[in-house]
mmCIF file of C-alpha atoms in Angstrom:
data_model
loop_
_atom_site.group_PDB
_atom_site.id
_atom_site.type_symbol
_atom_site.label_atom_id
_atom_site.label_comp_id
_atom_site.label_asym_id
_atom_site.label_seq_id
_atom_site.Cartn_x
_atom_site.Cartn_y
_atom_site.Cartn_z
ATOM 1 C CA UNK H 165 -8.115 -43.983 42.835
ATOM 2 C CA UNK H 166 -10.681 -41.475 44.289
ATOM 3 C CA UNK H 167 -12.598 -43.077 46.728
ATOM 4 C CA UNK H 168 -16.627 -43.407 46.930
ATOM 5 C CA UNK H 169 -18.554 -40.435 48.055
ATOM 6 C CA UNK H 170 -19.922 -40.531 51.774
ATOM 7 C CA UNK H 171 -22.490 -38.099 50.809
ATOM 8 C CA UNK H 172 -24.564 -38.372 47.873
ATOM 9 C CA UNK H 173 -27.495 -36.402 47.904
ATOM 10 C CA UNK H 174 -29.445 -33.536 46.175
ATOM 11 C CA UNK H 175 -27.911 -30.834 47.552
ATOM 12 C CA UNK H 176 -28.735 -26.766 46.612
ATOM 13 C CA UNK H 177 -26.175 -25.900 43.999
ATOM 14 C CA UNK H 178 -25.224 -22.848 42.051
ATOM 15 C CA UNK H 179 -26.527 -22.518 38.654
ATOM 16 C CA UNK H 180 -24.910 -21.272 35.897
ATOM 17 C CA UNK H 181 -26.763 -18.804 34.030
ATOM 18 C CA UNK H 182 -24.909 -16.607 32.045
ATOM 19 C CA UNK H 183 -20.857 -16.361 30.737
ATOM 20 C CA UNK H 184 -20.045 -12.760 30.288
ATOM 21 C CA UNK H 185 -17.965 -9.209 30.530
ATOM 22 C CA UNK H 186 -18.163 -6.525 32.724
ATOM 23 C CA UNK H 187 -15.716 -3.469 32.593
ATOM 24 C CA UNK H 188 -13.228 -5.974 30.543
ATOM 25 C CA UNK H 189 -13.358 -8.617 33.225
ATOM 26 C CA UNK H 190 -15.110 -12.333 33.185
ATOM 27 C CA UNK H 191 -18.328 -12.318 34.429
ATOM 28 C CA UNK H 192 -20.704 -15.198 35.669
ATOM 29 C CA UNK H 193 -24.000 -15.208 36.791
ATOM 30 C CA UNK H 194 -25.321 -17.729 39.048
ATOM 31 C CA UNK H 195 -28.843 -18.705 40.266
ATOM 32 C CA UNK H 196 -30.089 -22.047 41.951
ATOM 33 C CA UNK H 197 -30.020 -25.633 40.972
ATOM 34 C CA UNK H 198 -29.909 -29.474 42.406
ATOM 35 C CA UNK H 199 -27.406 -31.488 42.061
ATOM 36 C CA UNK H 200 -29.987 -34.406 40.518
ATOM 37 C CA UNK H 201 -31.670 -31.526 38.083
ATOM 38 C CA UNK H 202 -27.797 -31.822 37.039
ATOM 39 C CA UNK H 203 -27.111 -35.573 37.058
ATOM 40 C CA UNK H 204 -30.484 -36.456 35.460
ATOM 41 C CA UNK H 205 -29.661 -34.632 32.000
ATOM 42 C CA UNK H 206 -25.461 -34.636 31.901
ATOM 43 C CA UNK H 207 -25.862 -38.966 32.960
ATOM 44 C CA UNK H 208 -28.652 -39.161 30.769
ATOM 45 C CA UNK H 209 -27.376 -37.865 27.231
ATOM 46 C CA UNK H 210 -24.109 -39.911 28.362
ATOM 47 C CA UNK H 211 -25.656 -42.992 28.821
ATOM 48 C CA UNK H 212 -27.852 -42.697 25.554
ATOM 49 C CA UNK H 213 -25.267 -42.216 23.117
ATOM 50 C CA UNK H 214 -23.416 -44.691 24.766
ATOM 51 C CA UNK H 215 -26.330 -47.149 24.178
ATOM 52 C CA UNK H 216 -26.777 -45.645 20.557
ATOM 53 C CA UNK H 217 -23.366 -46.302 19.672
ATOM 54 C CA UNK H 218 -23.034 -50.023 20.897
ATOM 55 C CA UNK H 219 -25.654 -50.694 18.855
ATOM 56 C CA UNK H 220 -23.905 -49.826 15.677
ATOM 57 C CA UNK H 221 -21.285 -52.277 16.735
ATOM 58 C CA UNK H 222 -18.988 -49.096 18.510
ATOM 59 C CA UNK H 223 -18.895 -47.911 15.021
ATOM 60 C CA UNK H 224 -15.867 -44.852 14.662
ATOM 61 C CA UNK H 225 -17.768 -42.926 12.265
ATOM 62 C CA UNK H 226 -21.532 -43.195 13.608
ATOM 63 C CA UNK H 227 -19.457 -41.852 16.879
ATOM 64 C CA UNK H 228 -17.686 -38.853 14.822
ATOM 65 C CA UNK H 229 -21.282 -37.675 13.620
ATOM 66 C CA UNK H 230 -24.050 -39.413 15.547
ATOM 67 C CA UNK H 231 -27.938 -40.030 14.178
ATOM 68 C CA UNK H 232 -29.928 -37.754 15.940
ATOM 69 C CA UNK H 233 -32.972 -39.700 15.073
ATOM 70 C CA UNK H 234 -31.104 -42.195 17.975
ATOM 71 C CA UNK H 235 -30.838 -39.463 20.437
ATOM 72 C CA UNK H 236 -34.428 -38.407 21.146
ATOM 73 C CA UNK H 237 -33.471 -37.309 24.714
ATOM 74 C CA UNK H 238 -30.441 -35.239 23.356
ATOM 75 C CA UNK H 239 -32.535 -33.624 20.834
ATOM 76 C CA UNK H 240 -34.772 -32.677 23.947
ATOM 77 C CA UNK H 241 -32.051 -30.853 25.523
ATOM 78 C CA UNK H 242 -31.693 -28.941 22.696
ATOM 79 C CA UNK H 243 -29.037 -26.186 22.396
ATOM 80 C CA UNK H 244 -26.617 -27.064 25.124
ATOM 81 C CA UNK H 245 -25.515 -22.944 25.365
ATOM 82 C CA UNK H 246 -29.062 -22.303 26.097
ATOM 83 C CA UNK H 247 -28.655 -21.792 29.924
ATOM 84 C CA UNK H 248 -32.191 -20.772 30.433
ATOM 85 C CA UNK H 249 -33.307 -24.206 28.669
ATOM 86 C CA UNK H 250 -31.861 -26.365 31.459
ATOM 87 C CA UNK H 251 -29.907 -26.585 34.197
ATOM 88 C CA UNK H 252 -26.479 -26.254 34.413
ATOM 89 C CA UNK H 253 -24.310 -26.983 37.716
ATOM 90 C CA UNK H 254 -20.393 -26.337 36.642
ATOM 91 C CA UNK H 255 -17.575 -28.208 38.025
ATOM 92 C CA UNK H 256 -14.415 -26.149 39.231
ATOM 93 C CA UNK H 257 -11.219 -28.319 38.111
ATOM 94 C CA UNK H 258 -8.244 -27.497 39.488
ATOM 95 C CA UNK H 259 -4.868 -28.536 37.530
ATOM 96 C CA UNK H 260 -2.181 -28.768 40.378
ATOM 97 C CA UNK H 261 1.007 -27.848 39.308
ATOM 98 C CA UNK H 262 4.117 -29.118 41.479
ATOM 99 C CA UNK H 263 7.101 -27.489 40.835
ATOM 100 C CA UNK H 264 10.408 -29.600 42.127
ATOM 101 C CA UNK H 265 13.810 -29.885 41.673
ATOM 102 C CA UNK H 266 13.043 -32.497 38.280
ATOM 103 C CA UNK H 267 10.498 -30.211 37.238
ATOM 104 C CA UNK H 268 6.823 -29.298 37.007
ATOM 105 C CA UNK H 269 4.388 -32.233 37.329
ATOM 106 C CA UNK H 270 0.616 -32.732 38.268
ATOM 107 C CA UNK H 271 -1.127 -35.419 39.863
ATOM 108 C CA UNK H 272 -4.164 -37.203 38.588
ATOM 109 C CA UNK H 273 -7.175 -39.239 39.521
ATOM 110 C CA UNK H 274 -8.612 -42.300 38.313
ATOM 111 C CA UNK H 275 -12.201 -41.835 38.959
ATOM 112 C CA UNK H 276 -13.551 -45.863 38.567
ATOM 113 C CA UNK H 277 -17.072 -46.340 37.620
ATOM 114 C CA UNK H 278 -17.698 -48.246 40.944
ATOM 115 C CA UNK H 279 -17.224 -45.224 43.021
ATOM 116 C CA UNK H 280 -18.531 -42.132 41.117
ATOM 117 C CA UNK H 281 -21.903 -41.200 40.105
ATOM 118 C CA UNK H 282 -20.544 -38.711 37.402
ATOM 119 C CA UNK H 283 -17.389 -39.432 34.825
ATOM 120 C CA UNK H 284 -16.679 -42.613 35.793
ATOM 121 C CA UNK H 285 -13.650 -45.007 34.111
ATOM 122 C CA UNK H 286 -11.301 -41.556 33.435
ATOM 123 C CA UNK H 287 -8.679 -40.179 34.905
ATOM 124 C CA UNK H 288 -9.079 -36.658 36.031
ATOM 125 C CA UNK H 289 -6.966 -33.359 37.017
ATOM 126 C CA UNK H 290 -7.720 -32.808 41.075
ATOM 127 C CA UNK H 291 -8.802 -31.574 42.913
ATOM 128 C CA UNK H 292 -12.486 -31.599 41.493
ATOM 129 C CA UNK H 293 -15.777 -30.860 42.585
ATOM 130 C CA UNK H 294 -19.441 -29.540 41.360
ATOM 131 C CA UNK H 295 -19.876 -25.593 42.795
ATOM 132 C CA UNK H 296 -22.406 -25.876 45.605
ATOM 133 C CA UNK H 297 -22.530 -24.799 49.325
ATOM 134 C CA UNK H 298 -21.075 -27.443 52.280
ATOM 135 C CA UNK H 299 -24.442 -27.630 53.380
ATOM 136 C CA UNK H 300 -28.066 -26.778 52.965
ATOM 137 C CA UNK H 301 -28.383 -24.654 55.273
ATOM 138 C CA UNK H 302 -28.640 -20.591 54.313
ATOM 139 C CA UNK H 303 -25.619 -18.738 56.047
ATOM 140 C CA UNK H 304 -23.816 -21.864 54.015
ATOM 141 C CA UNK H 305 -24.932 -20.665 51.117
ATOM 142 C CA UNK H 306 -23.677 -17.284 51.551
ATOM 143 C CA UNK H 307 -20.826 -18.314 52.914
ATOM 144 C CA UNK H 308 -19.404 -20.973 50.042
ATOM 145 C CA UNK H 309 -20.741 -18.538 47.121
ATOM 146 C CA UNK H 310 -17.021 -18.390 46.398
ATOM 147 C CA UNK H 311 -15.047 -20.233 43.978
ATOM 148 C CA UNK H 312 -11.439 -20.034 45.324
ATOM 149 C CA UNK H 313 -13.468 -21.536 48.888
ATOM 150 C CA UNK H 314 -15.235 -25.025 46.585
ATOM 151 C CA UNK H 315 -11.449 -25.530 45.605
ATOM 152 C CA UNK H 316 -10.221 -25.182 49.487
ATOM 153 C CA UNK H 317 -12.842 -28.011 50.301
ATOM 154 C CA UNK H 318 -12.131 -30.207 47.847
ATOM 155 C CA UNK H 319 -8.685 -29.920 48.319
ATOM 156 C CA UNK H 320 -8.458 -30.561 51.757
ATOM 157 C CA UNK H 321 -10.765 -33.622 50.412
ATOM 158 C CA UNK H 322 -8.933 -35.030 47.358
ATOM 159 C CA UNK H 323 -5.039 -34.045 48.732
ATOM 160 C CA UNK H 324 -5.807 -34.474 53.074
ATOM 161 C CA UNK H 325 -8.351 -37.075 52.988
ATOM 162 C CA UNK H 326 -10.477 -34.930 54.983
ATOM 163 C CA UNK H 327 -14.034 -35.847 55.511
ATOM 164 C CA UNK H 328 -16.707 -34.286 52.810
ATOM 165 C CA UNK H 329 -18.330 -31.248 55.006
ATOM 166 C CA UNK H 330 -21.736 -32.114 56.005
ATOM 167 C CA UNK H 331 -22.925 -28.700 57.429
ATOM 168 C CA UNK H 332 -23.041 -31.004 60.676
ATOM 169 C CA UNK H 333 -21.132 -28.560 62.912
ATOM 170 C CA UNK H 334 -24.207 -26.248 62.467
ATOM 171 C CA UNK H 335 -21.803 -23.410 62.274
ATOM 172 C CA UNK H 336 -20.677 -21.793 58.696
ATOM 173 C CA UNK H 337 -16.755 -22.688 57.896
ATOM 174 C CA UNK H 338 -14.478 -20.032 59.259
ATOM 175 C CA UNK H 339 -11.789 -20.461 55.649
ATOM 176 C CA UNK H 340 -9.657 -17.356 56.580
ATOM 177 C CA UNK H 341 -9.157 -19.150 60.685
ATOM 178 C CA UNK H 342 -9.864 -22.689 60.095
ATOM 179 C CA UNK H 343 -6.866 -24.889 58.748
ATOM 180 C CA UNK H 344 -6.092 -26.118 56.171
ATOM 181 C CA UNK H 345 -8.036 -23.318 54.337
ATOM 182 C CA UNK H 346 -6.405 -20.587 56.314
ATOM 183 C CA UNK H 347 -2.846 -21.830 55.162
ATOM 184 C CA UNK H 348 -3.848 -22.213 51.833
ATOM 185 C CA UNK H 349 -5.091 -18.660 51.318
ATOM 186 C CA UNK H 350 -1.776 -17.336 52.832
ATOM 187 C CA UNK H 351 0.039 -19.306 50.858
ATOM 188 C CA UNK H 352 -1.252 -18.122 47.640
ATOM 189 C CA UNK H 353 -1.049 -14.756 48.269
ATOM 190 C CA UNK H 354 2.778 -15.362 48.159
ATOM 191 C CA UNK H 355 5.186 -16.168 44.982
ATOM 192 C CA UNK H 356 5.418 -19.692 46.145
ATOM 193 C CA UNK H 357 2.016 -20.374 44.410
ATOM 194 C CA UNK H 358 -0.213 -18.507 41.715
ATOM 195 C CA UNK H 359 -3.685 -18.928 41.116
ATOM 196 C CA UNK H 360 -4.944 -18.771 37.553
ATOM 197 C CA UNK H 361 -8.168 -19.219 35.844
ATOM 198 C CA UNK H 362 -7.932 -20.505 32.240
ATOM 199 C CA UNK H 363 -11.263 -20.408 30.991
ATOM 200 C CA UNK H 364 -14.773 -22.820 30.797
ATOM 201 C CA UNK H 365 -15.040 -26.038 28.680
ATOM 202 C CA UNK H 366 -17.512 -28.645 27.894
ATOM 203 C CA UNK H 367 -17.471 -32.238 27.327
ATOM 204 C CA UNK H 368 -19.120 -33.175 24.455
ATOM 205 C CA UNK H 369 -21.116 -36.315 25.434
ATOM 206 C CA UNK H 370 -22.401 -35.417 29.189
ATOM 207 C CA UNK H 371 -22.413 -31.348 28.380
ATOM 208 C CA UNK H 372 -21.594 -30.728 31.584
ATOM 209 C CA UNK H 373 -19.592 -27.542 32.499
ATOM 210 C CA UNK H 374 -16.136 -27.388 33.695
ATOM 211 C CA UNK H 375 -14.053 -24.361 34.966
#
């Protein structure tokens, strides 16, 4: 079970603004965000449907093709691709796949509804964790602009039981010196592990982004 944040706060976070291609390669664009601009609309248009739908008795097929006329906040949001319409803070999922001598497996999390702001009562791939810097404070943002460096954070979080960085050392995080992140960039620059991205998805009732 993933235990209860020891930060929750609203930090700067990268906003995504636009999925594209450039010279045949994935492209994103990113701008600014909070993590509450996030949490406000995602927990929101979760919590209404989920309010809608009890009130039809948690009826299957008002579920499969909901009343809009019960979803006045959702049909504020509008068109959930429109990126310049609200803001929208991704989450970089990571699916770790263990390779042993019985085979490939992956572990999971159960993220309970006690300890999570976000998701709560599912189980989840790990590590996990919303794209924003390790602190407020500007060389941090510079410095964690980096995708491959969120997933070093979180997993020295989720898999070490590390502390959540605070940006209390006053000093930007040295990943290519500082272990475990040093390691874990050697290591998968070697066969023993491969990094690959598999795309961007959505879930359907929070329309949050996940990578």
């Amino acid at each position: 079970m993933i235990d209860r944040p020891s930060l929750f706060v609203n930090r700067p976070s990268f906003r995504l603004l636009d999925v594209g291609r450039s010279e045949g390669r994935p492209k994103l664009s990113f701008g600014y965000t909070t993590y509450f601009d996030m949490a406000d609309i995602c927990e929101g248009v979760a919590h209404e449907l989920a309010s809608a739908w009890l009130k039809t008795g948690s009826d299957p097929a008002w579920i499969g093709e909901p009343s809009w006329t019960e979803l006045p906040f959702r049909t504020l949001v509008g068109d959930p691709f429109d990126l310049a319409h609200r803001a929208l803070l991704p989450s970089i999922d990571t699916l770790t796949i263990r390779l042993g001598p019985d085979g490939a497996s992956f572990p999971l999390h159960h993220r309970s509804a006690s300890n999570v702001a976000l998701a709560g009562g599912t189980y989840h791939v790990m590590p996990a964790g919303v794209f924003q810097p390790s602190s407020v404070m500007p060389w941090d943002q510079a410095n964690d602009f980096n995708l491959w460096r969120n997933v070093l954070r979180e997993y020295a979080e989720e898999f070490l039981g590390d502390p959540e960085a605070d940006g209390s050392s006053g000093e930007p995080i040295d990943y290519d010196e500082t272990e475990p992140s040093a390691r874990s960039t050697r290591l998968a620059a070697t066969a023993k592990c491969a990094r690959t991205a598999s795309g961007s998805g959505w879930t359907r009732s929070r329309l949050q982004a996940r990578s």
